[in-house]
Coordinates of C-alpha atoms in Angstrom, one line a residue:
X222 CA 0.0 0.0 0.0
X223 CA 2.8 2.0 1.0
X224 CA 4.7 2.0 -2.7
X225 CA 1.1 2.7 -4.5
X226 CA 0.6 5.8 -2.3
X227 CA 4.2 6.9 -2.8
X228 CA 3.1 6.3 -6.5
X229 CA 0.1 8.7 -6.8
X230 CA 2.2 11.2 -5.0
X231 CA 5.2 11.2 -7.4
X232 CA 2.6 11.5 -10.5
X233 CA 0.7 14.1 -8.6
X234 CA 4.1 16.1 -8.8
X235 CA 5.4 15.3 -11.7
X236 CA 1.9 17.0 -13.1
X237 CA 2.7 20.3 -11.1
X238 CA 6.0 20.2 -12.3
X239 CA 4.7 19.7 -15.8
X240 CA 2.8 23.6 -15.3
X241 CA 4.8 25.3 -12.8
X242 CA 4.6 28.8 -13.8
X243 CA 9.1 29.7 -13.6
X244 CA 9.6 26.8 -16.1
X245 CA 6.6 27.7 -18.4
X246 CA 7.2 31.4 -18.8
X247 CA 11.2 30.8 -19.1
X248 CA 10.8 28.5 -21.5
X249 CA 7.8 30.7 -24.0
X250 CA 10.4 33.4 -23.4
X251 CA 12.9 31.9 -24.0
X252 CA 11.4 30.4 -27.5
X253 CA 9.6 34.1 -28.4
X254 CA 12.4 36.4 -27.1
X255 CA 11.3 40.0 -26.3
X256 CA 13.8 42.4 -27.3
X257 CA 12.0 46.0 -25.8
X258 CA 13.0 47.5 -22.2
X259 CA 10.1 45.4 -20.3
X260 CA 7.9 46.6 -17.6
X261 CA 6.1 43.3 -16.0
X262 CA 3.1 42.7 -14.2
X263 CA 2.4 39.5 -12.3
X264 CA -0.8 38.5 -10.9
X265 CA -2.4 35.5 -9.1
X266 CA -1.2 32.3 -7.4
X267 CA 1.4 31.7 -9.2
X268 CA 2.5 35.2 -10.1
X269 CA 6.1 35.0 -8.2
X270 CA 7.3 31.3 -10.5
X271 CA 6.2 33.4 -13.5
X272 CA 8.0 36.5 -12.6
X273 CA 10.8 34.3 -11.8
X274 CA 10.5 32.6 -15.1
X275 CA 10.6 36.3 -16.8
X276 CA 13.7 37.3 -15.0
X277 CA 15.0 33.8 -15.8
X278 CA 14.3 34.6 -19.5
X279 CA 14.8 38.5 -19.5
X280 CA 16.1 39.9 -16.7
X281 CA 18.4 42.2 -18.3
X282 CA 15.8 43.8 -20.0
X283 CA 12.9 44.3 -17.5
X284 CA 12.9 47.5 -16.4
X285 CA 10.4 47.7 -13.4
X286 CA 7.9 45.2 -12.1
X287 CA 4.5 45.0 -10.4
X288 CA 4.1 41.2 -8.6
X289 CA 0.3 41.0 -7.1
X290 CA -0.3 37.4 -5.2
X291 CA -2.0 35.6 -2.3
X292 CA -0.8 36.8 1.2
X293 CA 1.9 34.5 2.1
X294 CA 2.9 33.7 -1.7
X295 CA 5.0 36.1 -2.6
X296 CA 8.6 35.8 -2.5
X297 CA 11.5 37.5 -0.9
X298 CA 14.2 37.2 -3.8
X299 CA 11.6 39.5 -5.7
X300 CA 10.1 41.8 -3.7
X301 CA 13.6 43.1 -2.6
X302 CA 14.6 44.2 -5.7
X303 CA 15.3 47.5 -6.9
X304 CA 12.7 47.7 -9.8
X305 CA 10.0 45.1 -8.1
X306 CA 7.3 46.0 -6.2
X307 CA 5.0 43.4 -4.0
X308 CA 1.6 43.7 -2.8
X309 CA -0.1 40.6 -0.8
X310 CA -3.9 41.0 -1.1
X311 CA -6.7 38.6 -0.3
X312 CA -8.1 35.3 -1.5
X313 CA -10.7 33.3 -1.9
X314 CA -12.2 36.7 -1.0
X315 CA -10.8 40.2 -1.7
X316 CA -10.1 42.9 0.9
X317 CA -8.5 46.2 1.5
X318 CA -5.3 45.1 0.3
X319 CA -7.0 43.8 -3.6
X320 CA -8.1 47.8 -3.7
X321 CA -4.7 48.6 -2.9
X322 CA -3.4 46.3 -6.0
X323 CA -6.0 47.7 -8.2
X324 CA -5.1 51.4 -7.4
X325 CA -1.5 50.5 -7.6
X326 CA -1.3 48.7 -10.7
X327 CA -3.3 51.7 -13.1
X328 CA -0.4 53.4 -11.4
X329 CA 2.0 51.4 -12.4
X330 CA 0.3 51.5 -16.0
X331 CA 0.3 55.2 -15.8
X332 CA 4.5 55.2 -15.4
X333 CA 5.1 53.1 -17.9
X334 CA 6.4 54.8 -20.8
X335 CA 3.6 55.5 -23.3
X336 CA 5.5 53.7 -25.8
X337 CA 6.5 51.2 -23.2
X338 CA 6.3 47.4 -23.7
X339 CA 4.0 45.7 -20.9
X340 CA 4.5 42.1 -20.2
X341 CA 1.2 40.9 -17.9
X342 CA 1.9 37.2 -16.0
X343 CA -1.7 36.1 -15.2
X344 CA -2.7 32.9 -13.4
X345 CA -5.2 32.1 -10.6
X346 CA -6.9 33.9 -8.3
X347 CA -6.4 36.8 -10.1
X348 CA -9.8 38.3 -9.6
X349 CA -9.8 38.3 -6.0
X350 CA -6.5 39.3 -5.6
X351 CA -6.8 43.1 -7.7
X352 CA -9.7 45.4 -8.0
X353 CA -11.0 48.8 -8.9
X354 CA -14.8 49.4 -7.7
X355 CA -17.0 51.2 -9.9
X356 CA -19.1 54.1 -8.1
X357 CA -21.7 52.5 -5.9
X358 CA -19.9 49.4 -4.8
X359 CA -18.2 49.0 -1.3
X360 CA -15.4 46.3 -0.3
X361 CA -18.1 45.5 2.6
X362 CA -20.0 44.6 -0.5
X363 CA -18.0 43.1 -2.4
X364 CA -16.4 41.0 0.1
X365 CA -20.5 40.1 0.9
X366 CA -20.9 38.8 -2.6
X367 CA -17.7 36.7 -3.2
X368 CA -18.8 35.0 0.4
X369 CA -22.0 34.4 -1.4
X370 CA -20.4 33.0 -4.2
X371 CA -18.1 30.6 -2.8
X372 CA -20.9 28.7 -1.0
X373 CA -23.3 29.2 -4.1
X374 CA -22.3 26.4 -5.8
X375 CA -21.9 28.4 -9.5
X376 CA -19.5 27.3 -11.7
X377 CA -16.9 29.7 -12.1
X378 CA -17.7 31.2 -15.6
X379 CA -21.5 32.3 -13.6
X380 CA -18.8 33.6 -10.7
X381 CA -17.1 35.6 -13.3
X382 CA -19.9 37.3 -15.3
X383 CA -21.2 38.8 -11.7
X384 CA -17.6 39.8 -10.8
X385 CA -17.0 41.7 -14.3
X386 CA -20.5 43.9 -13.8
X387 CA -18.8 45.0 -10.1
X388 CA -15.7 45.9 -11.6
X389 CA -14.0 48.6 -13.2
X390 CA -10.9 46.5 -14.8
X391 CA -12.8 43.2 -15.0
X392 CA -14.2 42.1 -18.9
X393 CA -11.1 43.9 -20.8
X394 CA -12.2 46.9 -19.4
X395 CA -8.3 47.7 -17.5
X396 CA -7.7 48.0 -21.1
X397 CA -9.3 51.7 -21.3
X398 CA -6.2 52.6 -18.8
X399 CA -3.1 51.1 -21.4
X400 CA -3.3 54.0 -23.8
X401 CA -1.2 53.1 -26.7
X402 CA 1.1 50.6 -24.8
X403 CA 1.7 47.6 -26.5
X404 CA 1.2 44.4 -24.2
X405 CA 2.1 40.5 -24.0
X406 CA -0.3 38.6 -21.9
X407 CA 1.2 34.9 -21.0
X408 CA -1.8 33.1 -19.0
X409 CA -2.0 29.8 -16.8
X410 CA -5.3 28.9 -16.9
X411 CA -7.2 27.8 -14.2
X412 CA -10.4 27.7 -16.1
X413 CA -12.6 25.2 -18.3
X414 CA -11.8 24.8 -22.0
X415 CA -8.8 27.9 -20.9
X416 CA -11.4 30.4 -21.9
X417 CA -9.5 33.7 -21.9
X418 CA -13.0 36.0 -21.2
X419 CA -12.9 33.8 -17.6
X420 CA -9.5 34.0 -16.2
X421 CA -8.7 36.2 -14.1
X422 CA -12.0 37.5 -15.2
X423 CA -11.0 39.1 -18.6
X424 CA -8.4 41.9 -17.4
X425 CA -7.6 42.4 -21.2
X426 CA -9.8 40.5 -23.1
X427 CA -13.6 42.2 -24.7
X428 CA -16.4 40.1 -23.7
X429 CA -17.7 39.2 -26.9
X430 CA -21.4 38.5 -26.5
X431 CA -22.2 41.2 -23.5
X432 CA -26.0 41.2 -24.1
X433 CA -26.0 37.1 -23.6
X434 CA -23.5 37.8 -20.5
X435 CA -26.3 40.1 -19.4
X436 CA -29.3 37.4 -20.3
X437 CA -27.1 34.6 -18.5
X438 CA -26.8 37.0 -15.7
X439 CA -30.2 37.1 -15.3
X440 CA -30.8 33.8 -15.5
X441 CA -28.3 32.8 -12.3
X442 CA -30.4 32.4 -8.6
X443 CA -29.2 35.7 -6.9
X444 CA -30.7 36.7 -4.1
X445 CA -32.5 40.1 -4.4
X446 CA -29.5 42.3 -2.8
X447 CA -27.4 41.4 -5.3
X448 CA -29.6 42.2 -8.0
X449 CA -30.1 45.7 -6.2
X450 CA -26.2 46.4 -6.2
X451 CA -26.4 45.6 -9.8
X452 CA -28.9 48.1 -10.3
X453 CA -27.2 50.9 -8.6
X454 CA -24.0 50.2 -10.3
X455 CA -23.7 51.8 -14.0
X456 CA -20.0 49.6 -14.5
X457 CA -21.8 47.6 -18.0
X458 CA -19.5 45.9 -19.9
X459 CA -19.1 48.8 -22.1
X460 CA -15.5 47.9 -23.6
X461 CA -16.1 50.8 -26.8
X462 CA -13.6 53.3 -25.9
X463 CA -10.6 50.8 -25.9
X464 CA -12.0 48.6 -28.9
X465 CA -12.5 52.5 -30.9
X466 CA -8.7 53.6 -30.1
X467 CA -7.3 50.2 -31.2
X468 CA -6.2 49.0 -27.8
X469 CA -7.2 45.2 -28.3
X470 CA -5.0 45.2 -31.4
X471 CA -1.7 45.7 -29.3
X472 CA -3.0 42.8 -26.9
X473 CA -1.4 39.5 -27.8
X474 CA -2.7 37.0 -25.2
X475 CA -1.0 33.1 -24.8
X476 CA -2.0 30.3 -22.6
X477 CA 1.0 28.5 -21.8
X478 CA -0.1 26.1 -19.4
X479 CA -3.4 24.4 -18.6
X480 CA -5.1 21.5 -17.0
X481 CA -4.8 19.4 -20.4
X482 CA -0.8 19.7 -19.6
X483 CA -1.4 18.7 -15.9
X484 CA -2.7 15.3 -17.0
X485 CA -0.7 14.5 -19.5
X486 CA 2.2 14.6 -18.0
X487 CA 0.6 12.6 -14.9
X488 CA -0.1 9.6 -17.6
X489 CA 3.2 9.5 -19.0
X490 CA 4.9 9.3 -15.6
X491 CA 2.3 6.6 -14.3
X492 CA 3.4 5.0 -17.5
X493 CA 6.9 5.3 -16.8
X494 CA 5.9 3.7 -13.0
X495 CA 4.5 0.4 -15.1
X496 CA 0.8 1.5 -14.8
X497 CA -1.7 0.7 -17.6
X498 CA -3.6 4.3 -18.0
X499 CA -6.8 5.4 -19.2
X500 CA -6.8 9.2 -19.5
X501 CA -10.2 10.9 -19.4
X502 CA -11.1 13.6 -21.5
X503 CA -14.4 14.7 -19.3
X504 CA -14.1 17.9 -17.5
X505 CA -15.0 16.7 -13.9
X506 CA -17.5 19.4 -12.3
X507 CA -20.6 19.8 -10.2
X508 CA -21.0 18.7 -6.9
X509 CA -18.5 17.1 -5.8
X510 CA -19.4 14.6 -3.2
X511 CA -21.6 13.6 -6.3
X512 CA -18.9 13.4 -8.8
X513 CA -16.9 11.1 -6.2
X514 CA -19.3 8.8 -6.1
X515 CA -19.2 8.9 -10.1
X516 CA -16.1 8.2 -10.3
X517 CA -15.7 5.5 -7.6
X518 CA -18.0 3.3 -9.3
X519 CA -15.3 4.1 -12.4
X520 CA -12.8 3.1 -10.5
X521 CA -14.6 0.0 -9.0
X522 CA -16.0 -1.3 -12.2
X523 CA -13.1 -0.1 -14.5
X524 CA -9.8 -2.5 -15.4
X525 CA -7.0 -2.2 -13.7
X526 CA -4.6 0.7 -13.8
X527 CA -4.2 4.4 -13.2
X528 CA -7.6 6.4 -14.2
X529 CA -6.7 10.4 -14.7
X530 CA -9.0 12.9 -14.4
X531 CA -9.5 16.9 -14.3
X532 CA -11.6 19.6 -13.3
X533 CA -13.0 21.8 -10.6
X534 CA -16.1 20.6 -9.1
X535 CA -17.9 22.7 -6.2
X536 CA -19.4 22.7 -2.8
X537 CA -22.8 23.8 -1.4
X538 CA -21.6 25.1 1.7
X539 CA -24.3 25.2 5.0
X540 CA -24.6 27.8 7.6
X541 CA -21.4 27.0 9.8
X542 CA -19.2 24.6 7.1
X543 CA -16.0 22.8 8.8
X544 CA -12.8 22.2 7.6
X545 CA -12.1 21.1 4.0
X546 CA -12.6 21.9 0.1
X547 CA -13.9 20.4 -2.8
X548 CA -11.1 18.6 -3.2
X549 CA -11.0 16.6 0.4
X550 CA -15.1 16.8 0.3
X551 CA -14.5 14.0 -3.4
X552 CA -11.5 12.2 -2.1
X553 CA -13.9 11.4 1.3
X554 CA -17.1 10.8 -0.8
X555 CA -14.6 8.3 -2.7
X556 CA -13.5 6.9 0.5
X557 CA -16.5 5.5 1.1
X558 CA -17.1 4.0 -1.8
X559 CA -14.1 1.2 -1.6
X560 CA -14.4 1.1 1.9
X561 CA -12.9 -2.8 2.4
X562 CA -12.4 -2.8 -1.4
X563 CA -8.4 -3.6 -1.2
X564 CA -6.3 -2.3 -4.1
X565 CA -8.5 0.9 -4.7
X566 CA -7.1 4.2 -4.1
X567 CA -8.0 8.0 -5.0
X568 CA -6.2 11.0 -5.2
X569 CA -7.6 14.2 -5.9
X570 CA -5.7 17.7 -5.2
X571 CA -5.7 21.1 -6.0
X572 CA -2.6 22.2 -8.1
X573 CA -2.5 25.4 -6.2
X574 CA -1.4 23.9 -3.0
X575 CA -4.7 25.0 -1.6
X576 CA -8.4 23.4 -1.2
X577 CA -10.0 25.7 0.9
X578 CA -7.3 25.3 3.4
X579 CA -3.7 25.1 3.6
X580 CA -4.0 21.4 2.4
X581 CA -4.0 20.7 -1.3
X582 CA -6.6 17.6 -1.2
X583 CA -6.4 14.3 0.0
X584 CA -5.0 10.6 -0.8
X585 CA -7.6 7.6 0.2
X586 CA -7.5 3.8 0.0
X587 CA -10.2 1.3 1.0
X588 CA -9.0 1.9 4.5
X589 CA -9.4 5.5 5.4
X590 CA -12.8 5.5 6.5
X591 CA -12.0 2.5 9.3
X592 CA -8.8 4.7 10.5
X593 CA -11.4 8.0 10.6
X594 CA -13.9 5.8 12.4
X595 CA -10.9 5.4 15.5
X596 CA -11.4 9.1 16.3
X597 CA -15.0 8.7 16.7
X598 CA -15.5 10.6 13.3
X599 CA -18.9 9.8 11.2
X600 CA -17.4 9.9 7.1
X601 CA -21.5 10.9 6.3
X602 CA -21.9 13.6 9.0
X603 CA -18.6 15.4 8.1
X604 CA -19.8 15.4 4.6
X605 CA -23.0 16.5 5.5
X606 CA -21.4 19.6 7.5
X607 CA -18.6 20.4 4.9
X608 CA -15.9 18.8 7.6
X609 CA -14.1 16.6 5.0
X610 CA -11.0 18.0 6.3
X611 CA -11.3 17.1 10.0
X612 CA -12.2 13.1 9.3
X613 CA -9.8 13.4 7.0
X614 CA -6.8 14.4 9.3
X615 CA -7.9 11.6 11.6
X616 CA -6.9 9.1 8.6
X617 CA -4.1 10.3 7.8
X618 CA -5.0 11.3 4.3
X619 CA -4.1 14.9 3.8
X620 CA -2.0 16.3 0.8
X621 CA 0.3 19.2 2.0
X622 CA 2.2 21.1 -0.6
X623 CA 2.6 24.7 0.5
X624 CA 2.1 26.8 -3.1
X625 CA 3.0 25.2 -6.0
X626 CA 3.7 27.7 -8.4
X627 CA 0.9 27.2 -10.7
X628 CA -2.5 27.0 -10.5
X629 CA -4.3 24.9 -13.6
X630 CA -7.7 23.1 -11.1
X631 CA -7.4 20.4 -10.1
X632 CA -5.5 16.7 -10.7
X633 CA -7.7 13.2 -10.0
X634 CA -6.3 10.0 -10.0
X635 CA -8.3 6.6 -9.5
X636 CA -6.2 3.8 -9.1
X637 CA -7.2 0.3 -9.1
X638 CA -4.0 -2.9 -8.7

């Protein structure tokens, strides 16, 4: 059991290896060299790797720098420098420090030289972690409606379309602030189908249907005091100016690493280990004790060999959730599916480093629900009250990775010997 664990583990890192943002933005650099005086921003999970990967690439030639991340993510070997500035804001929800990030980087915008090339680093996280508020909106309300959102159980592309009408930078609209800068956008994506409208909620990128964003944001459940901020609020998606004055035309945006990446680089090194593999092309989502169960009877019924999977499944949370994330809520849904099934096992992890809390998922067998059971844990309560975490912790099962460096959803693996 040992060695099969081991296993999962090494292909669960060989997969973040595969997209960690200083290798992938080193090597596109590297490949498509840059020859201006470079002014970079960096924003999201994984915005220090991918400012590292730039000064890997092109570190002679950046000129100043603007790194925006997840308290606790940023990195000392950067924020030191001369040139670099660091601000630490707030995620899953924004807070006084995001504002900060949003007023600093049109600032930083502002400085550059009109004729200056910009060089944006997105990833992850990216909307929580900068904003500018339109007239009418609060941080006491927006932090009220991202709550809202992470228990709502909306896929992210519904998360997004509400974020973009409360913002001022959100949909392509930071693009009315670049004047006639030219700009490189190299993107991680942490988003379905690496839709470039959805990550980081569209900095730079024109929604292209706003009157269906507007009918599917009509469509979503909201309860009536968001609809009443939205009616207060005159932010639209009104993108005109920038499209008029040409400013999409000196966009060029890149994804340069995505979930696709992730998992096939986890089949190749389960090959490598001897496993046979079945890689799934499905986008795992919805609820994801639901999904675990899905996916459990695949692993049950299925031949033997390594199953990988990918997506980003969510969590209706109740009143007063526990400890956990989606991630740890499937992997304990899982767990008791192959309960006394020996030979089963499940991995399933965030490639952030982070599920909610500073674990990055969870690794079960067909024994993890008996060694929860020793601490007088109930598997169907804590799933009931969002405590996946806690039973979790009694069995021994929790993935801790610290950040990763990238941030591309999240890596499932079924295993069955």
């Amino acid at each position: 059991m040992e060695k099969q664990r081991n296993n999962l583990l090494r292909i669960y890192q060989t997969a973040l290896d595969a997209v960690n943002g200083r290798h992938c933005v080193r090597n596109w650099l590297n490949n498509h060299p840059l020859e201006q005086d470079l002014h970079v921003v960096a924003i999201g999970k994984a915005a220090a790797s991918m400012y590292q990967g730039a000064s890997d690439a092109v570190g002679d030639s950046i000129r100043t720098g603007l790194l925006i991340t997840r308290h606790g993510y940023a990195d000392n070997r950067i924020c030191y420098g001369p040139h670099e500035e660091c601000i630490e804001a707030g995620h899953p929800l924004p807070d006084e420090y995001s504002l900060q990030a949003g007023d600093r980087l049109l600032k930083f915008i502002h400085n550059t030289p009109a004729t200056g090339q910009l060089l944006f680093l997105i990833s992850g996280g990216t909307s929580s972690l900068v904003e500018v508020l339109p007239e009418g909106v609060t941080l006491e309300d927006l932090h009220r409606v991202n709550e809202w959102l992470l228990g709502s159980g909306l896929k992210i592309t519904d998360m997004n379309i509400l974020r973009k009408r409360l913002s001022s930078i959100k949909g392509g609209r930071l693009a009315n602030f670049l004047g006639r800068r030219h700009v490189r956008v190299l993107i991680i994506s942490d988003v379905k189908d690496d839709d470039i409208h959805t990550i980081g909620s569209g900095l730079l990128v024109p929604d292209e249907k706003p009157d269906e964003q507007s009918a599917n944001l009509s469509q979503l459940p909201l309860p009536d005091w968001i609809g009443d901020m939205l009616a207060r609020t005159d932010s639209g998606i009104d993108t005109d100016d920038a499209g008029k004055s040409g400013v999409f035309d000196r966009i060029t945006i890149r994804v340069i690493a995505s979930l696709a990446d992730a998992r096939l680089a986890a089949a190749r090194q389960a090959r490598e280990l001897g496993y046979t593999v079945k890689l799934h092309d499905g986008f795992i989502e919805g609820e994801a004790s639901a999904a675990g169960r899905t996916l459990a009877q695949e692993i049950i019924h299925g031949n033997a060999g390594l199953h990988v999977w990918g997506g980003e499944t969510t969590v209706s949370l109740p009143e007063s959730p526990g400890r956990g994330g989606r991630c740890q809520h499937m992997a304990l849904a899982v767990a008791a599916q192959i309960k006394n099934r020996p030979g089963l096992y499940f991995l399933a992890a965030g490639t952030d480093g982070s599920d909610g809390s500073d674990d990055a998922g969870a690794l079960v067998d067909d024994g993890s629900i008996e060694r929860g059971e020793l601490d007088d844990l109930d598997a169907n309560q804590c799933l009931a009250t969002a405590d996946s975490g806690a039973f979790l912790q009694a069995s021994g099962d929790l993935i801790h990775t610290g950040p990763t460096g990238t941030n591309v959803m999240d890596i499932l693996l079924g295993l069955k010997i």
